[in-house]
Short mmCIF file of C-alpha atoms and ligand atoms in Angstrom, two decimals:
data_model
loop_
_atom_site.label_atom_id
_atom_site.label_comp_id
_atom_site.label_asym_id
_atom_site.label_seq_id
_atom_site.Cartn_x
_atom_site.Cartn_y
_atom_site.Cartn_z
CA MET A 6 110.99 -42.21 42.89
CA ARG A 7 112.08 -43.53 39.50
CA GLN A 8 115.74 -43.08 38.61
CA PHE A 9 117.65 -42.99 35.36
CA PRO A 10 120.35 -45.65 34.93
CA GLU A 11 123.73 -44.89 36.45
CA GLU A 12 125.60 -44.38 33.17
CA PHE A 13 122.84 -42.19 31.69
CA ILE A 14 124.12 -39.13 29.83
CA PHE A 15 122.46 -35.82 30.66
CA GLY A 16 123.60 -33.58 27.86
CA ALA A 17 122.61 -30.74 25.58
CA ALA A 18 122.97 -30.22 21.86
CA THR A 19 124.35 -27.70 19.40
CA ALA A 20 125.06 -27.69 15.66
CA ALA A 21 127.86 -25.95 13.80
CA TYR A 22 125.98 -23.47 11.62
CA GLN A 23 123.46 -22.62 14.33
CA ALA A 24 126.07 -21.95 17.01
CA GLU A 25 129.56 -21.22 15.70
CA GLY A 26 129.32 -17.99 13.71
CA ALA A 27 132.83 -16.99 12.51
CA VAL A 28 131.77 -17.96 9.02
CA ASN A 29 134.75 -16.25 7.40
CA GLU A 30 137.38 -17.37 9.89
CA GLY A 31 139.79 -20.28 9.92
CA GLY A 32 139.62 -20.93 6.18
CA ARG A 33 136.00 -22.09 6.31
CA GLY A 34 134.15 -22.43 3.01
CA PRO A 35 130.46 -21.56 2.67
CA CYS A 36 127.63 -24.01 3.18
CA TYR A 37 124.29 -23.49 1.45
CA TRP A 38 122.84 -21.56 4.40
CA ASP A 39 125.45 -18.81 4.00
CA GLU A 40 124.19 -18.09 0.50
CA PHE A 41 120.50 -18.51 1.30
CA LEU A 42 120.47 -16.35 4.43
CA HIS A 43 122.31 -13.56 2.65
CA ARG A 44 119.43 -12.83 0.25
CA PRO A 45 118.24 -9.26 0.82
CA GLU A 46 114.85 -10.43 2.15
CA SER A 47 116.37 -12.67 4.80
CA ARG A 48 115.49 -11.63 8.36
CA PHE A 49 118.63 -13.16 9.92
CA ASN A 50 121.77 -15.14 9.17
CA GLY A 51 124.35 -17.27 10.95
CA ASP A 52 127.37 -14.97 10.49
CA VAL A 53 127.77 -14.55 14.24
CA ALA A 54 125.08 -16.83 15.71
CA SER A 55 126.05 -17.70 19.33
CA ASP A 56 129.74 -17.11 18.57
CA PHE A 57 130.49 -20.63 19.78
CA TYR A 58 133.66 -20.54 17.66
CA HIS A 59 135.10 -18.15 20.27
CA GLN A 60 132.81 -18.70 23.27
CA TYR A 61 133.09 -22.48 23.52
CA PRO A 62 135.32 -22.36 26.65
CA VAL A 63 132.57 -20.38 28.42
CA ASP A 64 129.83 -22.76 27.25
CA LEU A 65 131.77 -25.84 28.31
CA LYS A 66 132.59 -24.42 31.70
CA LEU A 67 128.91 -23.69 32.20
CA SER A 68 128.00 -27.21 31.01
CA ASN A 69 130.27 -28.63 33.65
CA GLU A 70 128.95 -26.30 36.36
CA TYR A 71 125.37 -27.18 35.50
CA GLY A 72 125.86 -30.93 35.80
CA LEU A 73 125.92 -31.91 32.14
CA ASN A 74 128.16 -34.79 31.12
CA GLY A 75 127.52 -34.77 27.37
CA ILE A 76 127.33 -32.30 24.51
CA ARG A 77 126.34 -32.75 20.90
CA ILE A 78 128.50 -30.74 18.54
CA SER A 79 128.71 -31.01 14.78
CA ILE A 80 131.74 -30.61 12.58
CA ALA A 81 131.13 -28.20 9.74
CA TRP A 82 132.09 -30.11 6.59
CA SER A 83 133.12 -26.83 4.94
CA ARG A 84 135.52 -25.92 7.76
CA VAL A 85 137.40 -29.17 7.22
CA ILE A 86 137.09 -29.40 3.43
CA PRO A 87 136.14 -25.87 2.31
CA ASP A 88 134.68 -26.87 -1.07
CA GLY A 89 133.46 -30.25 0.18
CA ALA A 90 135.53 -32.38 -2.16
CA GLY A 91 139.05 -30.92 -2.44
CA GLU A 92 141.86 -29.96 -0.08
CA VAL A 93 141.67 -30.54 3.64
CA ASN A 94 141.96 -27.35 5.72
CA GLU A 95 144.32 -27.83 8.66
CA GLU A 96 142.98 -24.71 10.42
CA GLY A 97 139.52 -26.24 10.47
CA LEU A 98 140.80 -29.47 11.95
CA ALA A 99 142.80 -27.52 14.53
CA PHE A 100 139.66 -25.69 15.67
CA TYR A 101 137.86 -28.97 16.32
CA ASP A 102 140.96 -30.31 18.11
CA ARG A 103 140.68 -27.40 20.53
CA LEU A 104 136.93 -27.75 20.91
CA ILE A 105 137.04 -31.50 21.55
CA ASP A 106 139.90 -31.14 24.02
CA GLU A 107 137.96 -28.47 25.89
CA CYS A 108 134.93 -30.78 26.12
CA LEU A 109 137.07 -33.53 27.58
CA ALA A 110 138.85 -31.19 29.98
CA ASN A 111 135.42 -30.23 31.37
CA GLY A 112 134.19 -33.80 31.72
CA VAL A 113 131.58 -33.25 29.00
CA GLU A 114 131.61 -36.07 26.46
CA PRO A 115 131.44 -34.85 22.86
CA VAL A 116 128.96 -36.67 20.63
CA VAL A 117 129.92 -35.55 17.15
CA THR A 118 127.67 -35.24 14.12
CA LEU A 119 129.17 -35.11 10.64
CA HIS A 120 126.22 -33.69 8.72
CA HIS A 121 123.86 -31.32 10.47
CA PHE A 122 122.00 -29.72 7.55
CA ASP A 123 125.15 -27.99 6.19
CA THR A 124 126.36 -29.38 2.87
CA PRO A 125 129.21 -27.26 1.42
CA LEU A 126 127.92 -24.78 -1.17
CA PRO A 127 129.62 -26.22 -4.30
CA LEU A 128 128.25 -29.70 -3.57
CA PHE A 129 124.82 -28.23 -2.88
CA HIS A 130 124.90 -26.61 -6.32
CA GLN A 131 125.74 -29.98 -7.83
CA GLY A 132 122.50 -31.43 -6.48
CA ASP A 133 123.33 -32.17 -2.83
CA TRP A 134 121.92 -35.56 -1.79
CA LEU A 135 120.10 -36.00 -5.08
CA ASN A 136 123.52 -36.35 -6.69
CA ARG A 137 125.06 -39.70 -5.81
CA ASP A 138 128.58 -38.17 -5.93
CA ASN A 139 127.70 -36.50 -2.63
CA ILE A 140 127.84 -39.92 -0.98
CA ASP A 141 131.52 -40.50 -1.74
CA HIS A 142 132.53 -36.93 -0.90
CA PHE A 143 130.76 -37.31 2.44
CA VAL A 144 132.43 -40.63 3.21
CA ARG A 145 135.82 -39.06 2.54
CA PHE A 146 135.03 -36.19 4.90
CA ALA A 147 133.95 -38.72 7.55
CA GLU A 148 137.19 -40.65 7.16
CA VAL A 149 139.24 -37.48 7.61
CA CYS A 150 137.38 -36.78 10.86
CA PHE A 151 137.64 -40.36 12.15
CA GLU A 152 141.37 -40.33 11.47
CA ARG A 153 141.98 -37.04 13.24
CA PHE A 154 139.56 -37.19 16.18
CA GLY A 155 138.84 -40.92 16.54
CA ASP A 156 141.24 -41.23 19.47
CA ARG A 157 139.18 -38.79 21.55
CA VAL A 158 135.64 -38.89 20.19
CA LYS A 159 133.85 -42.10 21.11
CA LYS A 160 130.36 -41.37 19.81
CA TRP A 161 129.82 -40.45 16.17
CA VAL A 162 126.67 -39.58 14.28
CA SER A 163 126.69 -39.77 10.48
CA ILE A 164 123.70 -37.60 9.59
CA ASN A 165 121.24 -35.57 11.63
CA GLU A 166 117.57 -35.97 10.61
CA PRO A 167 117.48 -36.99 6.94
CA TRP A 168 113.71 -36.46 6.95
CA SER A 169 113.96 -32.83 8.10
CA VAL A 170 116.55 -32.14 5.42
CA VAL A 171 114.50 -33.48 2.54
CA ALA A 172 111.16 -32.23 3.88
CA GLY A 173 112.70 -28.75 4.16
CA GLN A 174 114.36 -28.89 0.75
CA TYR A 175 111.69 -30.57 -1.38
CA ILE A 176 108.33 -30.59 0.41
CA ILE A 177 107.93 -27.55 2.67
CA GLY A 178 110.45 -25.56 0.65
CA HIS A 179 111.82 -23.49 3.53
CA PHE A 180 115.32 -24.95 3.08
CA PRO A 181 117.26 -24.32 -0.14
CA PRO A 182 116.63 -25.15 -2.99
CA ASN A 183 113.10 -24.25 -1.83
CA ILE A 184 111.16 -26.79 -3.85
CA ARG A 185 107.62 -27.53 -2.70
CA TYR A 186 105.52 -30.70 -2.67
CA ASP A 187 108.07 -32.85 -4.48
CA VAL A 188 107.73 -36.00 -2.40
CA ALA A 189 109.51 -38.06 -5.07
CA LYS A 190 112.71 -36.00 -4.79
CA ALA A 191 112.50 -36.21 -1.01
CA ILE A 192 112.31 -40.00 -1.11
CA GLN A 193 115.16 -40.36 -3.58
CA ALA A 194 117.42 -38.07 -1.54
CA MET A 195 116.62 -40.02 1.65
CA HIS A 196 117.62 -43.24 -0.06
CA HIS A 197 120.99 -41.71 -0.96
CA MET A 198 121.48 -40.39 2.57
CA MET A 199 120.88 -43.83 3.96
CA ILE A 200 123.49 -45.33 1.62
CA ALA A 201 125.89 -42.60 2.77
CA HIS A 202 125.16 -43.47 6.38
CA ALA A 203 125.78 -47.17 5.76
CA LYS A 204 129.10 -46.43 4.06
CA VAL A 205 130.19 -44.14 6.90
CA VAL A 206 129.39 -46.83 9.49
CA ASP A 207 131.32 -49.34 7.45
CA ALA A 208 134.31 -46.98 7.13
CA TYR A 209 134.35 -46.42 10.89
CA LYS A 210 134.36 -50.15 11.58
CA ARG A 211 137.03 -50.79 8.95
CA MET A 212 139.27 -48.27 10.70
CA GLU A 213 138.89 -50.36 13.85
CA LEU A 214 138.18 -47.42 16.11
CA ASP A 215 136.89 -48.26 19.54
CA GLY A 216 133.87 -45.99 19.82
CA GLU A 217 130.25 -46.07 18.68
CA VAL A 218 128.69 -44.90 15.44
CA GLY A 219 125.05 -44.34 14.58
CA ILE A 220 122.54 -42.03 12.96
CA ILE A 221 119.94 -39.59 14.22
CA HIS A 222 116.38 -39.56 12.97
CA ILE A 223 113.62 -37.19 13.88
CA LEU A 224 110.86 -39.60 14.85
CA GLU A 225 107.46 -38.01 15.35
CA SER A 226 104.55 -40.33 16.02
CA LYS A 227 101.60 -40.03 13.65
CA TYR A 228 98.09 -40.62 14.97
CA PRO A 229 94.75 -40.62 13.13
CA ILE A 230 92.49 -37.86 14.43
CA THR A 231 89.51 -40.26 14.30
CA GLU A 232 89.28 -44.01 14.00
CA SER A 233 87.91 -43.77 10.44
CA GLU A 234 89.70 -45.91 7.89
CA GLU A 235 90.65 -42.84 5.83
CA ASP A 236 92.23 -41.01 8.77
CA ARG A 237 94.07 -44.14 9.83
CA GLU A 238 95.44 -44.51 6.32
CA ALA A 239 96.65 -40.87 6.33
CA ALA A 240 98.54 -41.40 9.59
CA TYR A 241 99.99 -44.67 8.31
CA VAL A 242 101.22 -43.17 5.03
CA GLU A 243 102.84 -40.15 6.69
CA ASP A 244 104.50 -42.49 9.17
CA VAL A 245 105.95 -44.69 6.43
CA LEU A 246 107.26 -41.66 4.55
CA ALA A 247 108.72 -39.80 7.53
CA ASN A 248 109.73 -42.65 9.85
CA GLN A 249 109.49 -46.20 8.67
CA PHE A 250 111.25 -45.82 5.32
CA MET A 251 114.45 -44.74 7.04
CA LEU A 252 114.12 -47.00 10.08
CA ASP A 253 113.87 -49.91 7.67
CA ALA A 254 116.97 -48.66 5.83
CA CYS A 255 119.20 -48.18 8.86
CA LEU A 256 117.98 -50.90 11.22
CA LYS A 257 116.58 -53.64 8.97
CA GLY A 258 118.96 -53.01 6.09
CA SER A 259 116.14 -53.51 3.59
CA TYR A 260 112.78 -51.96 2.79
CA THR A 261 109.89 -54.21 3.80
CA ALA A 262 107.18 -54.99 1.26
CA GLU A 263 104.68 -52.83 3.22
CA THR A 264 107.06 -49.88 3.22
CA LEU A 265 107.79 -50.22 -0.48
CA THR A 266 104.10 -50.39 -1.37
CA VAL A 267 103.54 -46.95 0.15
CA ILE A 268 106.80 -45.49 -1.18
CA GLU A 269 106.14 -46.70 -4.72
CA ARG A 270 102.61 -45.33 -4.66
CA LEU A 271 103.89 -41.93 -3.50
CA MET A 272 106.57 -41.90 -6.21
CA SER A 273 104.02 -42.87 -8.86
CA LEU A 274 101.85 -39.86 -7.93
CA GLN A 275 104.64 -37.86 -9.55
CA GLN A 276 105.27 -40.30 -12.38
CA ALA A 277 108.55 -41.26 -10.71
CA THR A 278 110.09 -44.49 -9.48
CA LEU A 279 112.62 -45.03 -6.72
CA VAL A 280 116.03 -45.54 -8.30
CA VAL A 281 117.96 -48.22 -6.45
CA GLU A 282 121.32 -48.96 -8.04
CA GLU A 283 123.16 -52.23 -8.01
CA GLY A 284 124.86 -52.73 -4.68
CA ASP A 285 122.65 -50.24 -2.77
CA MET A 286 120.73 -52.87 -0.87
CA GLU A 287 123.93 -54.71 0.04
CA TRP A 288 125.24 -51.49 1.53
CA LEU A 289 122.10 -50.96 3.57
CA ALA A 290 122.33 -54.52 4.88
CA ARG A 291 126.00 -54.09 5.77
CA GLY A 292 125.40 -50.79 7.53
CA SER A 293 122.44 -52.07 9.52
CA ALA A 294 124.49 -54.91 10.95
CA GLN A 295 127.13 -52.52 12.28
CA ASN A 296 125.24 -49.57 13.84
CA ASP A 297 125.94 -49.07 17.50
CA PHE A 298 123.00 -46.83 18.31
CA LEU A 299 120.04 -44.90 17.05
CA GLY A 300 119.65 -41.25 18.01
CA VAL A 301 116.03 -40.14 18.35
CA ASN A 302 115.12 -36.47 18.04
CA TYR A 303 111.63 -35.82 19.30
CA TYR A 304 109.72 -32.58 19.70
CA ALA A 305 106.15 -33.31 18.68
CA SER A 306 103.69 -35.80 17.25
CA HIS A 307 101.10 -35.19 14.57
CA PHE A 308 97.40 -35.90 14.24
CA LEU A 309 96.30 -36.73 10.72
CA ALA A 310 93.10 -36.56 8.73
CA ALA A 311 92.42 -37.76 5.21
CA HIS A 312 93.00 -35.09 2.58
CA ASP A 313 91.61 -35.19 -0.95
CA GLY A 314 92.55 -31.67 -2.00
CA GLU A 315 95.70 -30.16 -3.44
CA SER A 316 98.86 -29.85 -1.37
CA GLY A 317 99.08 -26.77 0.81
CA ILE A 318 101.68 -25.86 3.42
CA HIS A 319 102.20 -22.75 5.49
CA HIS A 320 105.28 -22.83 7.71
CA ASN A 321 104.91 -20.86 10.93
CA GLY A 322 108.34 -19.24 11.15
CA THR A 323 107.43 -16.36 13.45
CA GLY A 324 105.66 -17.87 16.44
CA GLU A 325 102.27 -16.53 15.42
CA LYS A 326 100.22 -19.28 16.99
CA GLY A 327 97.63 -21.06 14.87
CA THR A 328 99.00 -20.19 11.44
CA SER A 329 100.43 -23.58 10.40
CA VAL A 330 98.96 -25.53 7.49
CA PHE A 331 100.31 -28.89 6.34
CA GLY A 332 98.38 -30.94 3.80
CA LEU A 333 99.84 -33.22 1.15
CA LYS A 334 97.90 -34.57 -1.79
CA GLY A 335 97.67 -38.34 -1.63
CA ILE A 336 98.94 -38.45 1.94
CA GLY A 337 96.93 -36.48 4.49
CA LYS A 338 96.56 -33.32 6.46
CA ARG A 339 97.87 -32.46 9.92
CA VAL A 340 95.04 -31.20 12.10
CA SER A 341 94.88 -29.87 15.63
CA ASN A 342 93.78 -32.12 18.43
CA PRO A 343 91.79 -30.00 20.90
CA GLU A 344 93.10 -32.07 23.80
CA VAL A 345 96.75 -31.51 22.97
CA PRO A 346 98.44 -28.16 23.73
CA THR A 347 100.81 -26.60 21.20
CA THR A 348 103.78 -24.24 21.30
CA ASP A 349 103.61 -20.77 19.74
CA TRP A 350 105.04 -22.39 16.61
CA ASP A 351 102.12 -24.86 16.55
CA TRP A 352 104.15 -27.91 17.57
CA PRO A 353 101.86 -30.30 19.51
CA ILE A 354 103.23 -31.08 22.98
CA TYR A 355 102.60 -34.79 23.32
CA PRO A 356 105.12 -36.72 25.44
CA THR A 357 103.18 -39.98 25.04
CA GLY A 358 104.27 -39.87 21.40
CA LEU A 359 107.88 -40.20 22.56
CA THR A 360 107.16 -43.26 24.71
CA ASP A 361 105.17 -44.79 21.87
CA MET A 362 108.00 -44.20 19.40
CA LEU A 363 110.74 -45.61 21.64
CA VAL A 364 108.65 -48.70 22.39
CA ARG A 365 107.78 -49.08 18.71
CA VAL A 366 111.44 -49.03 17.62
CA HIS A 367 112.30 -51.50 20.39
CA ARG A 368 109.64 -53.93 19.20
CA GLN A 369 109.76 -53.44 15.44
CA TYR A 370 113.58 -53.23 15.15
CA PRO A 371 114.93 -55.42 17.94
CA ASN A 372 118.53 -55.13 16.67
CA TYR A 373 118.77 -51.40 17.56
CA LYS A 374 121.31 -52.02 20.40
CA ALA A 375 120.77 -48.67 22.17
CA MET A 376 118.92 -45.42 21.74
CA TYR A 377 119.78 -41.94 22.87
CA VAL A 378 117.23 -39.14 22.81
CA THR A 379 119.55 -36.79 20.96
CA GLU A 380 117.22 -33.77 20.79
CA ASN A 381 114.15 -32.67 22.65
CA GLY A 382 113.22 -29.21 23.83
CA MET A 383 110.81 -26.33 23.62
CA GLY A 384 111.03 -23.25 21.46
CA TYR A 385 109.96 -20.32 23.61
CA LYS A 386 110.16 -16.52 23.54
CA ASP A 387 112.12 -16.20 26.77
CA ASP A 388 111.68 -12.82 28.44
CA LEU A 389 114.52 -11.30 30.38
CA VAL A 390 112.87 -9.77 33.46
CA ASP A 391 115.01 -8.06 36.12
CA GLY A 392 118.08 -9.88 34.91
CA SER A 393 116.65 -13.38 35.07
CA ILE A 394 114.64 -15.80 32.98
CA ASP A 395 111.76 -17.80 34.34
CA ASP A 396 111.13 -20.48 31.72
CA THR A 397 108.78 -22.67 33.76
CA PRO A 398 106.86 -23.86 30.64
CA ARG A 399 110.15 -25.27 29.31
CA ILE A 400 110.82 -27.03 32.62
CA ASP A 401 107.35 -28.59 32.44
CA TYR A 402 107.98 -29.68 28.87
CA ILE A 403 111.33 -31.30 29.68
CA ALA A 404 109.96 -32.98 32.82
CA GLN A 405 107.10 -34.54 30.86
CA HIS A 406 109.45 -35.85 28.20
CA LEU A 407 111.98 -37.21 30.71
CA ASN A 408 109.10 -39.06 32.35
CA ALA A 409 108.08 -40.37 28.93
CA ILE A 410 111.60 -41.80 28.56
CA LEU A 411 111.36 -43.43 31.99
CA ASP A 412 108.05 -44.97 30.88
CA ALA A 413 109.85 -46.51 27.89
CA ILE A 414 112.76 -47.73 30.01
CA GLU A 415 110.20 -49.45 32.26
CA GLN A 416 109.02 -51.28 29.16
CA SER A 417 112.56 -52.64 28.61
CA VAL A 418 113.67 -50.09 26.01
CA THR A 419 117.41 -49.34 26.17
CA VAL A 420 117.79 -45.55 26.36
CA ARG A 421 121.24 -44.36 27.37
CA GLY A 422 121.04 -40.60 27.33
CA TYR A 423 119.09 -37.37 26.86
CA PHE A 424 120.34 -34.29 25.06
CA LEU A 425 118.31 -31.15 25.45
CA TRP A 426 118.02 -28.94 22.39
CA SER A 427 119.79 -26.67 22.96
CA LEU A 428 122.74 -25.96 25.26
CA MET A 429 122.61 -22.20 24.82
CA ASP A 430 120.24 -20.21 22.61
CA VAL A 431 121.21 -20.67 18.96
CA LEU A 432 119.97 -19.74 15.52
CA SER A 433 116.76 -21.48 14.54
CA TRP A 434 117.07 -22.33 10.81
CA THR A 435 113.79 -20.87 9.61
CA ASN A 436 112.75 -18.77 12.60
CA GLY A 437 115.84 -16.78 13.53
CA PHE A 438 116.80 -15.77 17.03
CA ASN A 439 113.48 -15.22 18.80
CA LYS A 440 112.71 -18.94 18.98
CA ARG A 441 114.93 -19.85 21.88
CA TYR A 442 115.63 -23.32 23.23
CA GLY A 443 118.74 -22.94 25.40
CA LEU A 444 119.48 -23.71 29.02
CA PHE A 445 121.69 -20.64 28.83
CA TYR A 446 120.19 -17.42 27.56
CA VAL A 447 122.33 -15.65 24.98
CA ASP A 448 122.31 -11.89 24.65
CA PHE A 449 123.02 -11.80 20.92
CA GLU A 450 124.34 -8.22 21.16
CA THR A 451 127.03 -8.93 23.75
CA GLN A 452 127.24 -12.76 23.52
CA GLU A 453 126.87 -12.94 27.28
CA ARG A 454 125.42 -16.15 28.70
CA LEU A 455 122.86 -16.25 31.49
CA PRO A 456 121.65 -19.57 32.97
CA LYS A 457 117.86 -19.79 32.88
CA LYS A 458 115.69 -21.28 35.61
CA SER A 459 115.66 -24.48 33.53
CA ALA A 460 119.47 -24.74 33.81
CA ARG A 461 119.29 -24.76 37.60
CA TRP A 462 116.48 -27.32 37.47
CA MET A 463 118.39 -29.52 35.00
CA ARG A 464 121.41 -29.54 37.31
CA GLU A 465 119.25 -31.01 40.09
CA VAL A 466 117.76 -33.59 37.71
CA ALA A 467 121.22 -34.67 36.51
CA ASN A 468 122.61 -34.82 40.05
CA ARG A 469 119.78 -36.95 41.38
CA ARG A 470 119.08 -38.80 38.12
CA GLN A 471 115.42 -38.16 38.86
CA VAL A 472 112.72 -35.93 37.43
CA ILE A 473 111.94 -33.42 40.14
C1 BGP B 502 115.85 -30.11 14.69
C2 BGP B 502 117.25 -29.76 14.27
C3 BGP B 502 117.91 -28.72 15.09
C4 BGP B 502 117.00 -27.64 15.64
C5 BGP B 502 115.67 -28.17 16.12
C6 BGP B 502 114.66 -27.12 16.44
O1 BGP B 502 115.13 -30.52 13.60
O2 BGP B 502 118.06 -30.91 14.29
O3 BGP B 502 119.00 -28.24 14.36
O4 BGP B 502 116.93 -26.54 14.86
O5 BGP B 502 115.10 -29.07 15.21
O6 BGP B 502 114.04 -26.71 15.26
P1 BGP B 502 113.61 -25.22 14.99
O7 BGP B 502 114.86 -24.43 15.17
O8 BGP B 502 113.11 -25.22 13.58
O9 BGP B 502 112.56 -24.90 15.96
#
């Protein structure tokens, strides 16, 4: 039976706003989600979430008991620098000291993300990543964290999923500031995020710390639904926008001519041009030479058809299967592939897309050094029956994706770890608490944790380093 490499990390992931709660404790300032999810029409918010701020000793003990040797956590920028740009908050730093020490005491390596969708509110109101000042504020925050935790944290992630941030903020509109179909803004913000990433990598290396630093991208493969030229073009354009533009930035350190042709055409559809300031491309080049790894988040792939009509998007945020619509003028339309099953939130379950993506990065960007699959998992409405949770569909999903990783490793791709999204059930940004991903079920009334069937299965997988 195939085995994962000896040093392979079997971990699970969390993110500050989705897990911590305690939004008014420890001198924390608000991030933009606090404001957004407190509108009267909001169905949920992250005030308490999974109470990780207080429950982390329980979660780390469980991680250890269930065979995990890695955890992704993120540091909330607004706990450390409450307004994003001003004074550093010692209480915030002290919380992460305790959390990191608890990870290490349990033999669970912390992989720490600096930006997981949670820009501090004042900086958000100044334009977030569309405002270039955000870059320098973010680099300062990163330096504060490197200085304080760099002795104990050996794997750092600058930014989690730039594409999801800008797609949510400027295309789908389900993330604040809720702008729709503005592909030009999305592209410009991604460019700034990639400069920020490069500067953070450079800062880490300048500080001569002895760990690794990288970035995480969500990388969903895009396939034409038919072999027609028009459908192939739609898949190609969505791939350049969502994947290749940023892979070029972080791994090549420059945008290739093919990438720029697509990007410039998309900008011109909105009478815009990509603004690249003097020195930007030098930063990208410098960053790309110093990355230690690429984190790949993978949940789904998409099947594309040509689309001549206006843009139209419906986000399925409730789990009402079959309600999603995603069509962008000048790009294409996501369509269902009858041979590919989907989750209740309409996410196609297509593990081959993960193998294809890992192999593609390996071939197209041979300087990537190492990849980690930093998120993968299945949103599911887990039912508590007689005090236990049978989440067999999630086990099947994870097994298929672990096998997809083994397929890539067999093709010489360097993959060093797998982090399941999520460790325990957490808040889902636009879906709330009924879209669960955790290995550990959370009773959000009592904050009690209950290992699901998948947790017991995962323990066996990690122990044997085999998919069982
Ligand atoms: C990724 C994010 C995570 C997590 C996950 C599941 O994009 O990095 O924070 O939320 O997706 O997404 P959702 O909660 O929308 O199902």
